[in-house]
Short mmCIF file of C-alpha atoms in Angstrom, two decimals:
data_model
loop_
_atom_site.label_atom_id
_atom_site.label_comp_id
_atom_site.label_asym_id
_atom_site.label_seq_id
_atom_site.Cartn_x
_atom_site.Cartn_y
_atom_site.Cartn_z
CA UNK A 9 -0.10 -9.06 11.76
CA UNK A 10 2.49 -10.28 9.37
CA UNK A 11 0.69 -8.63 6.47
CA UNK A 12 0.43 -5.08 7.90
CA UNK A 13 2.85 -2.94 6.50
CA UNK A 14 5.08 -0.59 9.30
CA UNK A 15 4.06 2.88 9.77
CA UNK A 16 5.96 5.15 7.66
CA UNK A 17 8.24 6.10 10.13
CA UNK A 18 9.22 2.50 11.57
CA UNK A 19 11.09 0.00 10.15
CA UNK A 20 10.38 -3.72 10.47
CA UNK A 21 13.15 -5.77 11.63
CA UNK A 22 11.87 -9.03 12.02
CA UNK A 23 8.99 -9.29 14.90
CA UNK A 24 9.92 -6.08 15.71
CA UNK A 25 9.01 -2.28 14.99
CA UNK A 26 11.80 -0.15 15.29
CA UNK A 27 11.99 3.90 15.02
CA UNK A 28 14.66 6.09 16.37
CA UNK A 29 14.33 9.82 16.91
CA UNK A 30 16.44 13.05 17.67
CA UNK A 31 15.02 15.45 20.22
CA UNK A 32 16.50 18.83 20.22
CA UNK A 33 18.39 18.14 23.47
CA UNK A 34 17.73 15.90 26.99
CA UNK A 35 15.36 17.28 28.97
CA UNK A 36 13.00 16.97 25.87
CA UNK A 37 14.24 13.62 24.87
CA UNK A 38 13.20 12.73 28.67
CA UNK A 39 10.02 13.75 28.06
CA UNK A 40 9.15 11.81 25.04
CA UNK A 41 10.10 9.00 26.86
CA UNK A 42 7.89 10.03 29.90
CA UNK A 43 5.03 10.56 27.30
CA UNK A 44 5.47 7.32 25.94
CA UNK A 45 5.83 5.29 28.70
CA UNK A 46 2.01 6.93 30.41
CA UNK A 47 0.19 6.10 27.18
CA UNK A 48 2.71 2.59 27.68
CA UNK A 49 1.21 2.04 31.37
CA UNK A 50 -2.92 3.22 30.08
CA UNK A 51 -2.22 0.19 26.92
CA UNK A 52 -0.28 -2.32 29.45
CA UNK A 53 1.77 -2.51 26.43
CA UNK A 54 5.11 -2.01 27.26
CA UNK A 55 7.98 -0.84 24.40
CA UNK A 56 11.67 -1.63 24.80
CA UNK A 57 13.69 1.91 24.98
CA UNK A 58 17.91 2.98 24.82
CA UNK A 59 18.02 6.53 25.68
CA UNK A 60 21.48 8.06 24.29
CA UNK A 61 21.76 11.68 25.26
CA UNK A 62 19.14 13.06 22.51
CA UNK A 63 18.71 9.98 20.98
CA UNK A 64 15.88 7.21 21.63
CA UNK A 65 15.32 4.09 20.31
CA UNK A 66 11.97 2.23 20.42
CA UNK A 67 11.53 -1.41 19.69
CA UNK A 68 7.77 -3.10 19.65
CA UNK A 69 6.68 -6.99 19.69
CA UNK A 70 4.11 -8.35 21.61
CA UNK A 71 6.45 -10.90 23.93
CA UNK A 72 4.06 -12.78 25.06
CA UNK A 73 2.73 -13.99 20.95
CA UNK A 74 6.74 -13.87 19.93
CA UNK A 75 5.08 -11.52 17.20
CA UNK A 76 3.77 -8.09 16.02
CA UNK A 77 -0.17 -7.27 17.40
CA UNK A 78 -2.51 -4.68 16.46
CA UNK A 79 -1.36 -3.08 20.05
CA UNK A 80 2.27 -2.71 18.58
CA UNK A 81 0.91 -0.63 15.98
CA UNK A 82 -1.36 1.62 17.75
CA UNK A 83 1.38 2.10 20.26
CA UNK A 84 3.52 3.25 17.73
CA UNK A 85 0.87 5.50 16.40
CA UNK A 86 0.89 6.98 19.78
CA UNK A 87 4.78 7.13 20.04
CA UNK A 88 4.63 9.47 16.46
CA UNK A 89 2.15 11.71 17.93
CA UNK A 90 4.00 12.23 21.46
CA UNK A 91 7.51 12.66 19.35
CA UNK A 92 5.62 15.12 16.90
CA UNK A 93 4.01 17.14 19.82
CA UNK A 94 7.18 17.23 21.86
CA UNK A 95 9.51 18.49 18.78
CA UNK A 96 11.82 15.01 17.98
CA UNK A 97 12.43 14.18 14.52
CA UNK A 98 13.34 11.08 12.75
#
């Protein structure tokens, strides 16, 4: 995958895929993350997340290749729709 550009809302750092987003407050910041980490659990592909107040991070790499996979980029496909449908922005 070290050809394929990031989605237009990530930004590569590395091996990694990195967005952060603003929900309008916690409760709904909690539930992007509760979104996520279902469609997380149905890929068994697993994101690193840092919750502050209304702010989440997300951070994707395939451990287990020590690189970026087509499943990091789906997933983060995923992780745009959930924030879109839930109200977070970039």
């Amino acid at each position: 995958m070290e050809n394929e550009p990031e989605p237009p809302s990530w930004t590569r750092d590395g091996n990694t895929l990195r967005r952060t987003v603003t929900a309008p407050d916690f409760p709904t910041a909690i539930g992007i993350v509760t979104a996520v980490a279902v469609e997380a659990e149905r890929m068994n592909h697993h994101p690193d997340i840092d919750i502050r107040w209304r702010t989440v991070h997300f951070a994707l790499t395939t451990h287990d290749t020590g690189g970026l996979t087509d499943r990091d980029y789906q997933l983060a496909g995923h992780i745009d729709r959930i924030v879109a449908e839930q109200g977070g922005s970039c």
